[in-house]
PDB file of C-alpha atoms in Angstrom:
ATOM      1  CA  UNK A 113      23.361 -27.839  -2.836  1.00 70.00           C
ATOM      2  CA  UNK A 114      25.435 -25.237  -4.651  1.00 75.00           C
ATOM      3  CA  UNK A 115      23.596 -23.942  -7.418  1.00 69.00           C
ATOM      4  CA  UNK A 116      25.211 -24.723 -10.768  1.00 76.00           C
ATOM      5  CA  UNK A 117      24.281 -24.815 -14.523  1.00 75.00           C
ATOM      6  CA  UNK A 118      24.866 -28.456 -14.710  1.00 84.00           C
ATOM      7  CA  UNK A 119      22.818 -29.475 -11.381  1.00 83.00           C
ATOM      8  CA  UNK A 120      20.199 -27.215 -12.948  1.00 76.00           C
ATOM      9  CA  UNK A 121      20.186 -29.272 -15.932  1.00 81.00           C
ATOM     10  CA  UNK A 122      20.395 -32.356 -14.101  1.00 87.00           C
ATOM     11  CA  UNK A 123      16.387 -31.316 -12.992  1.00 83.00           C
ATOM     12  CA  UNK A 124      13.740 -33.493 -13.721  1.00 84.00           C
ATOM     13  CA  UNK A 125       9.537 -33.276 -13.057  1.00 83.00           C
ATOM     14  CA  UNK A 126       9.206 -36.208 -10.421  1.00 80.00           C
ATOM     15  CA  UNK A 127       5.357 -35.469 -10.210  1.00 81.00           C
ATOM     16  CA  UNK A 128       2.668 -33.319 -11.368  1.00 85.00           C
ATOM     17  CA  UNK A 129      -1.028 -33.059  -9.909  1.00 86.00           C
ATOM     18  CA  UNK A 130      -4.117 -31.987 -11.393  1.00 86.00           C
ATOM     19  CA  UNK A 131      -5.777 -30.556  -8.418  1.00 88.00           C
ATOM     20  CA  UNK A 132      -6.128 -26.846 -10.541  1.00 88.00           C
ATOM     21  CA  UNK A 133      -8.481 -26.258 -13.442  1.00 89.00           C
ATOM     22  CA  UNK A 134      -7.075 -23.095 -13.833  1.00 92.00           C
ATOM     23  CA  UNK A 135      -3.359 -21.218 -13.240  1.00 92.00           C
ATOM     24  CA  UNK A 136      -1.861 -21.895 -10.022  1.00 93.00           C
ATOM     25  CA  UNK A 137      -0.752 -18.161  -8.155  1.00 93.00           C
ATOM     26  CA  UNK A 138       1.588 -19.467  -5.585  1.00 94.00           C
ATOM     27  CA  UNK A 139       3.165 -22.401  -3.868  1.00 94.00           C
ATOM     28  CA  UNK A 140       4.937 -22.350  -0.684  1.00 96.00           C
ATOM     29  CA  UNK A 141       6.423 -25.170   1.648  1.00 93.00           C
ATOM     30  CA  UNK A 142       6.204 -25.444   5.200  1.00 92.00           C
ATOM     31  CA  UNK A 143       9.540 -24.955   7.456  1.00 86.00           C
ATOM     32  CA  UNK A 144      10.267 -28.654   7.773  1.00 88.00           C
ATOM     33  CA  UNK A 145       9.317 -28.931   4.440  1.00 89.00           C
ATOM     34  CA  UNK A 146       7.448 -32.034   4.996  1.00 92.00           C
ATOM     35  CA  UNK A 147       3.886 -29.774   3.596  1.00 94.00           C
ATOM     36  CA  UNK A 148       3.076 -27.956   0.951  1.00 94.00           C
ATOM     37  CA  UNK A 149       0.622 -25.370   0.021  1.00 96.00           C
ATOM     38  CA  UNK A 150      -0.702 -24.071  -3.315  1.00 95.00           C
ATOM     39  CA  UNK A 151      -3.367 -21.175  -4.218  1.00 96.00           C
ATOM     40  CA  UNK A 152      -4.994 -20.824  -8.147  1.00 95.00           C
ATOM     41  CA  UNK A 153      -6.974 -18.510  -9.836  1.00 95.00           C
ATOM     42  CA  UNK A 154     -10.144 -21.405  -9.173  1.00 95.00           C
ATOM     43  CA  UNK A 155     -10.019 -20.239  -5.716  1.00 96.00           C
ATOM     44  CA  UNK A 156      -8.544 -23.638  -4.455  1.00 96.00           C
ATOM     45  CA  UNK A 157      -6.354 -23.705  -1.718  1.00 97.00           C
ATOM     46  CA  UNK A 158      -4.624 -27.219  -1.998  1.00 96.00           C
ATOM     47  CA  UNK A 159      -2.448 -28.739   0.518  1.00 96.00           C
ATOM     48  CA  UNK A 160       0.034 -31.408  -0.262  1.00 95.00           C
ATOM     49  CA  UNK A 161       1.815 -33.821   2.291  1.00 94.00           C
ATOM     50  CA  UNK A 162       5.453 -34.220   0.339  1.00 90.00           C
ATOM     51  CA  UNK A 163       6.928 -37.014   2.156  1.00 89.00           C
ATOM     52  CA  UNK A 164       3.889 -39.239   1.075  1.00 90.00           C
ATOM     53  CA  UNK A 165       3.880 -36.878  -2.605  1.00 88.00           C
ATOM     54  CA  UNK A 166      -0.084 -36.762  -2.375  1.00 91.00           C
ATOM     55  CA  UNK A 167      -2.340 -33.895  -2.100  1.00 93.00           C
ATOM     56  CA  UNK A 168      -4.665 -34.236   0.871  1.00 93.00           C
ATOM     57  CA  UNK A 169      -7.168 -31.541   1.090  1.00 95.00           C
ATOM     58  CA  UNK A 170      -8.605 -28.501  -0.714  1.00 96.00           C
ATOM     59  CA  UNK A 171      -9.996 -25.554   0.745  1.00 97.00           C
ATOM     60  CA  UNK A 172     -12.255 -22.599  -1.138  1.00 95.00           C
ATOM     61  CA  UNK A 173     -11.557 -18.784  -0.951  1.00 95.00           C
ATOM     62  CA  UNK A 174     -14.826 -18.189  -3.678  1.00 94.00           C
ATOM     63  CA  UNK A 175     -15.701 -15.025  -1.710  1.00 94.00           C
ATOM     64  CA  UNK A 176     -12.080 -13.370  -1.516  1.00 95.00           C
ATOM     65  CA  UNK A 177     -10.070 -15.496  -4.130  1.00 95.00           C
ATOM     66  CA  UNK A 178      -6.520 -16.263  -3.238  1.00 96.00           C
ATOM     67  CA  UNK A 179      -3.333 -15.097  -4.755  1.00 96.00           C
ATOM     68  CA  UNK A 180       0.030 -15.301  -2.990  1.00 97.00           C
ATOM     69  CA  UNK A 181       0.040 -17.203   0.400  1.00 97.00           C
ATOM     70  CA  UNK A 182       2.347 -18.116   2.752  1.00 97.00           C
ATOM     71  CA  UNK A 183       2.526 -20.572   5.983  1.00 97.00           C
ATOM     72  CA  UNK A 184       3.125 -18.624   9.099  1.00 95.00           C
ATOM     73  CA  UNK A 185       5.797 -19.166  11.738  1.00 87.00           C
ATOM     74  CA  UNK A 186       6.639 -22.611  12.482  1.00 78.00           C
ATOM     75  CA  UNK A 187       2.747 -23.558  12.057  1.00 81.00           C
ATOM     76  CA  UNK A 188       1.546 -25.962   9.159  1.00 89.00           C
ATOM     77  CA  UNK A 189      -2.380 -25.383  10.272  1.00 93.00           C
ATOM     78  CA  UNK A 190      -2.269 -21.572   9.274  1.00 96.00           C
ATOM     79  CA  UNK A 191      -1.437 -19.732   6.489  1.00 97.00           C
ATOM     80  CA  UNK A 192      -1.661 -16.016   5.725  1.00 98.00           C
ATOM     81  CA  UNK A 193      -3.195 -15.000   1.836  1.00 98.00           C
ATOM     82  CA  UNK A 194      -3.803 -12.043  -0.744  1.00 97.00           C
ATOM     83  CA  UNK A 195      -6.399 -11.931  -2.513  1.00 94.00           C
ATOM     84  CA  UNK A 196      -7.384 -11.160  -6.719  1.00 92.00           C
ATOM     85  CA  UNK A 197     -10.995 -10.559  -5.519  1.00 92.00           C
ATOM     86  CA  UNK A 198     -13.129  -7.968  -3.632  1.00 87.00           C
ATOM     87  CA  UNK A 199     -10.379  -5.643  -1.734  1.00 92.00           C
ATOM     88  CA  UNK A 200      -6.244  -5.918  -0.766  1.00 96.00           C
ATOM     89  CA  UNK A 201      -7.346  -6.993   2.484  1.00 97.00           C
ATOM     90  CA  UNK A 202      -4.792  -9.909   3.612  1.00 98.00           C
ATOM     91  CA  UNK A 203      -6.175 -12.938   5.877  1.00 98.00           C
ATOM     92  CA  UNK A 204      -5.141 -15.158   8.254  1.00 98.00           C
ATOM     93  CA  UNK A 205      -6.366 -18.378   7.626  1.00 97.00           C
ATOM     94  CA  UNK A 206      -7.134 -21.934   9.943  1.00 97.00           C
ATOM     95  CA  UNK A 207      -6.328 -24.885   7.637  1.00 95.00           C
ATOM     96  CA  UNK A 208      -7.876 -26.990  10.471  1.00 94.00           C
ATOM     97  CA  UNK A 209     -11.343 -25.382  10.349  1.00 93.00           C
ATOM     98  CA  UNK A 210     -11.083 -23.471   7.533  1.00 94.00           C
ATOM     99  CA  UNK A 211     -11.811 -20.430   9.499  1.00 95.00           C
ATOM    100  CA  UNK A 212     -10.428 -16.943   9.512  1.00 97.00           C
ATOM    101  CA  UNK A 213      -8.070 -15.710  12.906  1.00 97.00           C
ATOM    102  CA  UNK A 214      -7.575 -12.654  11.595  1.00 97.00           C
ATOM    103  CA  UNK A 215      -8.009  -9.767   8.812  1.00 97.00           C
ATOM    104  CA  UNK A 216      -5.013  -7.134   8.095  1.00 98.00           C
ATOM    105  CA  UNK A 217      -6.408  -3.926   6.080  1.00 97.00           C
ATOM    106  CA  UNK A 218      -4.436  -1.770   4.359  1.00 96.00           C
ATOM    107  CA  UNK A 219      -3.140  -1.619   1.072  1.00 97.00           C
ATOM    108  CA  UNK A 220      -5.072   0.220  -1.482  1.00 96.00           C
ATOM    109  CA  UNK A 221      -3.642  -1.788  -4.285  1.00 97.00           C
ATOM    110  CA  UNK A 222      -3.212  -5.631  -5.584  1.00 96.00           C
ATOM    111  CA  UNK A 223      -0.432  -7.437  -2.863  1.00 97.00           C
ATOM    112  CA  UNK A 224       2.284  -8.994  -4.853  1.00 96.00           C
ATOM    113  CA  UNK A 225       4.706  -9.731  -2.486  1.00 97.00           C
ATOM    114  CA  UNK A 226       4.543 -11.584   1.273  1.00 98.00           C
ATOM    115  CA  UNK A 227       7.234 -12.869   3.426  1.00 98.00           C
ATOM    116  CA  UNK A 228       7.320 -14.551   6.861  1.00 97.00           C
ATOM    117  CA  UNK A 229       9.210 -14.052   9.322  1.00 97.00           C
ATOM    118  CA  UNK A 230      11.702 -17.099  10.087  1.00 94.00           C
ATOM    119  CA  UNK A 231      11.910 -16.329  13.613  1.00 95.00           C
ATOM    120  CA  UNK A 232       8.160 -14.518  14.960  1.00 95.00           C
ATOM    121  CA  UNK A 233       4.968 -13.909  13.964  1.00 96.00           C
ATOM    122  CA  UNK A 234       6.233 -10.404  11.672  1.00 97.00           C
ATOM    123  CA  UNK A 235       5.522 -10.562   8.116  1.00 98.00           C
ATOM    124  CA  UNK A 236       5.838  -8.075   5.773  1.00 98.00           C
ATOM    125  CA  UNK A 237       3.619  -6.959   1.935  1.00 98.00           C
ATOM    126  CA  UNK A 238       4.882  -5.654  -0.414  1.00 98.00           C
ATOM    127  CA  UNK A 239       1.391  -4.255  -2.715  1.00 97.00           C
ATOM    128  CA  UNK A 240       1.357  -2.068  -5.936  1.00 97.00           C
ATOM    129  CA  UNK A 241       0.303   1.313  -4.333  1.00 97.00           C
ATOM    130  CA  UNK A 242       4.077   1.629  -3.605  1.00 96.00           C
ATOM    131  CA  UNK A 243       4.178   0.520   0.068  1.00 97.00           C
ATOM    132  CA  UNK A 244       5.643  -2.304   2.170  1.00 98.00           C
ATOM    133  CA  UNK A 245       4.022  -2.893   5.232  1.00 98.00           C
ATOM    134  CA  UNK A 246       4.754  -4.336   8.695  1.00 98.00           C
ATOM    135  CA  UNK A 247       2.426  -6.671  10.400  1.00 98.00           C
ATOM    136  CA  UNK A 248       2.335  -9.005  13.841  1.00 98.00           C
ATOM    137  CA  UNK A 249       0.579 -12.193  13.349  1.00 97.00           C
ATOM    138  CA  UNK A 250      -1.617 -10.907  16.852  1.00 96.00           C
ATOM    139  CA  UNK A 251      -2.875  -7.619  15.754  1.00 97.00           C
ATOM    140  CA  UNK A 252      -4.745  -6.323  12.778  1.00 97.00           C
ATOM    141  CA  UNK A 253      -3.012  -3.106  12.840  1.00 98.00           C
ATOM    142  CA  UNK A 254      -0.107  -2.396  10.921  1.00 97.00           C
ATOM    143  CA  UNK A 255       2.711  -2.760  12.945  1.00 97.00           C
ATOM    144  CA  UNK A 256       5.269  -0.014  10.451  1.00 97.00           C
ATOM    145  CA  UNK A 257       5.611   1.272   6.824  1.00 96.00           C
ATOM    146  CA  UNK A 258       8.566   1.951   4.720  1.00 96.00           C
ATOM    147  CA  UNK A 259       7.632   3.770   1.100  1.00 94.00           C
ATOM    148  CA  UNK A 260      10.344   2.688  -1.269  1.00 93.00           C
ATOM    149  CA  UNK A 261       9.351   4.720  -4.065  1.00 90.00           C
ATOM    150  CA  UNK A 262       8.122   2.083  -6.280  1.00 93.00           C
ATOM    151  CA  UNK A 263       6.457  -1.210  -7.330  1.00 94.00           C
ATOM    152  CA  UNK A 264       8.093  -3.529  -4.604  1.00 96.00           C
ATOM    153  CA  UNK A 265       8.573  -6.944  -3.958  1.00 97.00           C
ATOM    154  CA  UNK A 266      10.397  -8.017  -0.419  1.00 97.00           C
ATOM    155  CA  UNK A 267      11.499 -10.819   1.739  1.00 98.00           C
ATOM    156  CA  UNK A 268      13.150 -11.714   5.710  1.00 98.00           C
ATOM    157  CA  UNK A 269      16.436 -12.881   5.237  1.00 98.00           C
ATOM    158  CA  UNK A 270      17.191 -15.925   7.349  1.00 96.00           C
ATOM    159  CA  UNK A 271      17.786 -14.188  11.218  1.00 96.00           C
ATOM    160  CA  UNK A 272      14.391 -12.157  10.754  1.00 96.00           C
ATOM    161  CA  UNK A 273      16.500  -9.082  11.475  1.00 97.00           C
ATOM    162  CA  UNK A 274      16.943  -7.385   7.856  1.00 97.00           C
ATOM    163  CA  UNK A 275      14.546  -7.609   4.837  1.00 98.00           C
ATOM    164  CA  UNK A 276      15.265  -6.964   1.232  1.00 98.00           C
ATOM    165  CA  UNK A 277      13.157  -5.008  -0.955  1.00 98.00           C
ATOM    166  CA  UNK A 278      13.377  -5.068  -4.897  1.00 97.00           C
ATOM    167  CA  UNK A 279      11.831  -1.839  -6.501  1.00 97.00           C
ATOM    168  CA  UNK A 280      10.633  -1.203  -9.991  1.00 95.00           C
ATOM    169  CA  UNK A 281      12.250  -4.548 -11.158  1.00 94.00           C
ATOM    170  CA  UNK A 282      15.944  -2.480 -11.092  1.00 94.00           C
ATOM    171  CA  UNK A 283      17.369  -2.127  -7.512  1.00 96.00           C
ATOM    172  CA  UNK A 284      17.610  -3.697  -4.247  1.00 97.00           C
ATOM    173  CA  UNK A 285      17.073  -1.862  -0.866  1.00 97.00           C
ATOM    174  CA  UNK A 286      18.230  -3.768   2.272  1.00 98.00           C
ATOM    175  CA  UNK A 287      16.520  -2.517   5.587  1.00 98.00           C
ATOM    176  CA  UNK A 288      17.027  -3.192   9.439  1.00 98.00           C
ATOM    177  CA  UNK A 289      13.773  -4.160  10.347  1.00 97.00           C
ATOM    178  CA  UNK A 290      14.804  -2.767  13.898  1.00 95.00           C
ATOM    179  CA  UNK A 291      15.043   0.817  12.141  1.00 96.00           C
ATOM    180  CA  UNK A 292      13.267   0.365   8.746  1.00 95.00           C
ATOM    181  CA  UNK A 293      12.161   4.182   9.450  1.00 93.00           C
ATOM    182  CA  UNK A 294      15.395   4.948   8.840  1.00 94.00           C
ATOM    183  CA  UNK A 295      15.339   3.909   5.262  1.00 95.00           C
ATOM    184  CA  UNK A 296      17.818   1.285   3.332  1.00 96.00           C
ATOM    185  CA  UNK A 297      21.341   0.701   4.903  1.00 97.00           C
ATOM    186  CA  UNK A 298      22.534  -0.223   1.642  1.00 97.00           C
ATOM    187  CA  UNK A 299      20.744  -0.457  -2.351  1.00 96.00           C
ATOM    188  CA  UNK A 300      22.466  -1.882  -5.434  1.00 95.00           C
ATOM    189  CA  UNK A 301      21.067  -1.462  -9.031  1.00 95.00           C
ATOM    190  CA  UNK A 302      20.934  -4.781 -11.421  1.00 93.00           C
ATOM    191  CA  UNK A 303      19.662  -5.221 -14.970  1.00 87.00           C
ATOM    192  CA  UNK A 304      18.366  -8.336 -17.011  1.00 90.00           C
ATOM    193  CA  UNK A 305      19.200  -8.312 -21.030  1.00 87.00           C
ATOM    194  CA  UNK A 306      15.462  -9.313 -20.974  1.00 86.00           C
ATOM    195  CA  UNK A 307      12.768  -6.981 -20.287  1.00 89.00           C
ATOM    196  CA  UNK A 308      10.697  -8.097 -17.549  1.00 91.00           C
ATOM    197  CA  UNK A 309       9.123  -7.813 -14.180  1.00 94.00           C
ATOM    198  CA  UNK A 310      10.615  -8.967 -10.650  1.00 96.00           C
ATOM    199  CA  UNK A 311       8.393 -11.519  -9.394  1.00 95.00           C
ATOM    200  CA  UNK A 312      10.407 -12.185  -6.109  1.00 95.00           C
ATOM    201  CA  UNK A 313      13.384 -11.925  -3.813  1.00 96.00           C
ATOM    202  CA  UNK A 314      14.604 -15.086  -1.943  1.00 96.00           C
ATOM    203  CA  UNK A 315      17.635 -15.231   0.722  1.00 97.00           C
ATOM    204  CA  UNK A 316      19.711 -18.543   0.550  1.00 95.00           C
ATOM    205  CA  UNK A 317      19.602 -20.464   4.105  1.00 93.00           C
ATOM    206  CA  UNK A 318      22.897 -18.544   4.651  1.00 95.00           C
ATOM    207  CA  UNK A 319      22.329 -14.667   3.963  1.00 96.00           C
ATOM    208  CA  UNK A 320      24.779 -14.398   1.911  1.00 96.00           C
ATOM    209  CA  UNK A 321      23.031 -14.599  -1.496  1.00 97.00           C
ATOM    210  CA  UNK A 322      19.607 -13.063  -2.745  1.00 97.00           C
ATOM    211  CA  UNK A 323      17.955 -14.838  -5.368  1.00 96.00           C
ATOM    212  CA  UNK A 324      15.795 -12.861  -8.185  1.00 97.00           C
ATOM    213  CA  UNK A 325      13.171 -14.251  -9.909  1.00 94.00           C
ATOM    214  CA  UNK A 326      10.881 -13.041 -12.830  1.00 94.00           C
ATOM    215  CA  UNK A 327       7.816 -13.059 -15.342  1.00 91.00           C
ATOM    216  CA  UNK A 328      10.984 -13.148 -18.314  1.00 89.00           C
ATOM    217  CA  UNK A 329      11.968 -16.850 -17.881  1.00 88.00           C
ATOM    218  CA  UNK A 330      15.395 -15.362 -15.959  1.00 91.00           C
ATOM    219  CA  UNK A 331      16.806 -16.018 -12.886  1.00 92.00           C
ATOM    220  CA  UNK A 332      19.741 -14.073 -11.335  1.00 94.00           C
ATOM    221  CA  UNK A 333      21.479 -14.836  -7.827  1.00 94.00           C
ATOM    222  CA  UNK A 334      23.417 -11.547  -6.184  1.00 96.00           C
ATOM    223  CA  UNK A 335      26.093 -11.517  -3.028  1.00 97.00           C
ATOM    224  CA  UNK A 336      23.821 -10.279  -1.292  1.00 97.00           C
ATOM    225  CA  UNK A 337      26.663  -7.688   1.046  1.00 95.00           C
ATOM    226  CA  UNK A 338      27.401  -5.633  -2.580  1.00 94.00           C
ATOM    227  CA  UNK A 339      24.610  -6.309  -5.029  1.00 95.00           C
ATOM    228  CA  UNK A 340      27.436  -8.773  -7.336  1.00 96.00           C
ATOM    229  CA  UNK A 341      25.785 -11.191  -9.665  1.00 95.00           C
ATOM    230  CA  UNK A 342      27.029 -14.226  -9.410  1.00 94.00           C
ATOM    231  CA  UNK A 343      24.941 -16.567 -11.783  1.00 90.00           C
ATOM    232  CA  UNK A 344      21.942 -14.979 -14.143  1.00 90.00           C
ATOM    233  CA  UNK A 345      20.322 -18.259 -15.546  1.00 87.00           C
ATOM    234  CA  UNK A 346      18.019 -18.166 -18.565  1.00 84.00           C
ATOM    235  CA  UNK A 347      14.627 -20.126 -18.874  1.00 71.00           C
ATOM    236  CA  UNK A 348      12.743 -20.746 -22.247  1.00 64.00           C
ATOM    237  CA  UNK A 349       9.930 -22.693 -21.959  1.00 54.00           C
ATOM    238  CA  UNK A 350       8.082 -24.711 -24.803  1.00 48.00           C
ATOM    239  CA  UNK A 351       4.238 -25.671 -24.010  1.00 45.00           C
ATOM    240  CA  UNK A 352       2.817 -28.467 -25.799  1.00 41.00           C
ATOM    241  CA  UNK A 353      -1.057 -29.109 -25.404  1.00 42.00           C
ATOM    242  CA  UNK A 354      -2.976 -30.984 -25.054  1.00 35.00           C
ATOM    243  CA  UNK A 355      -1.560 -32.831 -22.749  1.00 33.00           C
ATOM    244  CA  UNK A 356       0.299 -29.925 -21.207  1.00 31.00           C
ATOM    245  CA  UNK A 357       4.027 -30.734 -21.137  1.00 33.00           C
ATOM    246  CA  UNK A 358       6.636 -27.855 -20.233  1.00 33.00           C
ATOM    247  CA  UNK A 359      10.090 -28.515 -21.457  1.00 37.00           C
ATOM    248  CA  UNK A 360      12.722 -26.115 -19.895  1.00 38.00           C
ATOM    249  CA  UNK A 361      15.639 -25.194 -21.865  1.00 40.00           C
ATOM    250  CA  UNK A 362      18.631 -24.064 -19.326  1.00 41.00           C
ATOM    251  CA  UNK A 363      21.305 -21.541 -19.932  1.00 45.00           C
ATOM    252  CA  UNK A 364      23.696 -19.877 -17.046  1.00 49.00           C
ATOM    253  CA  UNK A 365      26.475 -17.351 -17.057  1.00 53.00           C
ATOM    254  CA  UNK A 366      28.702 -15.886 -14.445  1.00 53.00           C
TER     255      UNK A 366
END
C-alpha cells in the first residue's frame, strides 16, 4: 500500500483491548503477522492472535519490567526485551514456558532501540550511553560495537545486510553490518519544524524508504539511497477521558 495523505485519513480504530492498566511501551508483530506482542509499564507482556483479533495470554516481567521487545527470527514462541527496571540487561524470553534462554549484558544505560534481524538470529540495541551493539541470538557476548557519537536509535533493513542508525534525533548513518567497524558508508542530516525526539527508524519491505517516527506527533519517510524526504506527516492528537478516546487529526506534505 503506497503511503498517502488520503489512505492515511481513510484510517479507522477496528479494535481496542484493555489488557493494560497502565501505558503500553511497545508493540511488535510477528513475521507472518498472524501474532502480536505488546509490553506496558504494568509489567504485562500480552500476546494477541490477530487473525482471530483476541488477546490470548499475559505474561509478568515484575522483577525486570519490560520496555521495548521484539519477536526473534522467524519464531512466534520467543521474544527478546529491555527492561525500565533493575539494570540494561536485555533477555531472551520463552513465551511457551515463560522462561529465560538467555541474558545479553552490556549497556550501561536505558535501551531504546532493538531490531531483528530479518534473515538470522543478529539483532542489534541501540541504548542511551551512546552505543549500538551487536548480538547473536546463541551467545551472551556481544558479537560488535559501533559508537555513533550520540543518542541512537537503529534498525536491519530488509536483506539483514545494512542497518540504519538515527543519532541525536538529526542524522542518519547507514552501516554494512559486514564492516560496521568501518563506520557509516553514507549519513544524511533531516530536521522536523517540531522539536522532538526520534523514537524509531523503520525500512519499507523494499529498502528503498526509511521511515522516522517520533515523541512530536510527526512522521517523516526518506529515500532511503540520499536521505530525500518524501512525505513528513503531522499527528495532533485530542484525548478525551474518561472513556479514553484518541482522535487523530492528519496532515502530509511532500
Amino acid at each position: 500500500m503506497k503511503i498517502s495523505d488520503s489512505v492515511l485519513r481513510s484510517f479507522r480504530v477496528a479494535r481496542t483491548y484493555g489488557e493494560n492498566s497502565q501505558k503500553v511501551n511497545c508493540v511488535d508483530f510477528s513475521p507472518s503477522g498472524e501474532n502480536a506482542v505488546s509490553s506496558s509499564d504494568d509489567d504485562c507482556i500480552v500476546l494477541y492472535d490477530i487473525r482471530e483479533g483476541k488477546p490470548k495470554r499475559t505474561l509478568y516481567s515484575k522483577k525486570y519490567g519490560v520496555d521495548l521487545i521484539r519477536y526473534t527470527h522467524s519464531d512466534t514462541q520467543t521474544v527478546v526485551y529491555s527492561s525500565n527496571k533493575l539494570d540494561d540487561t536485555i533477555r531472551y524470553l520463552s513465551l511457551t514456558d515463560n522462561k529465560f534462554i538467555r541474558y545479553f549484558p552490556g549497556h550501561t544505560a536505558r535501551v531504546i532501540a532493538l531490531s531483528m534481524s530479518p534473515v538470522d538470529d543478529t539483532f542489534i540495541s541501540g541504548s542511551l550511553d551512546r552505543t549500538i551493539r551487536i548480538w547473536d541470538l546463541r551467545s551472551p557476548n556481544c558479537q560488535g560495537r559501533t559508537n555513533p557519537l550520540g543518542k541512537p536509535v537503529c534498525s536491519f533493513d530488509p536483506d539483514g545486510l545494512i542497518f540504519a542508525a538515527g543519532v541525536e534525533s538529526q542524522a542518519i548513518k547507514l552501516y554494512d553490518l559486514r564492516a560496521f567497524d568501518k563506520g557509516p558508508f553514507a549519513s544524511f542530516e533531516t530536521r522536523f519544524t517540531r522539536v522532538c525526539d526520534w523514537t524509531g527508524l523503520k525500512f519499507s519491505n523494499d529498502g528503498k524508504q526509511i521511515l522516522i517516527s517520533t515523541n512530536g506527533g510527526m512522521i517523516q519517510i526518506l529515500n532511503a539511497f540520499n536521505g530525500s524526504v518524501l512525505h513528513t506527516f503531522s499527528v495532533r492528537l485530542y484525548f478525551h477521558k474518561p472513556p479514553l478516546y484518541i482522535c487523530l487529526s492528519i496532515s502530509a506534505t511532500s
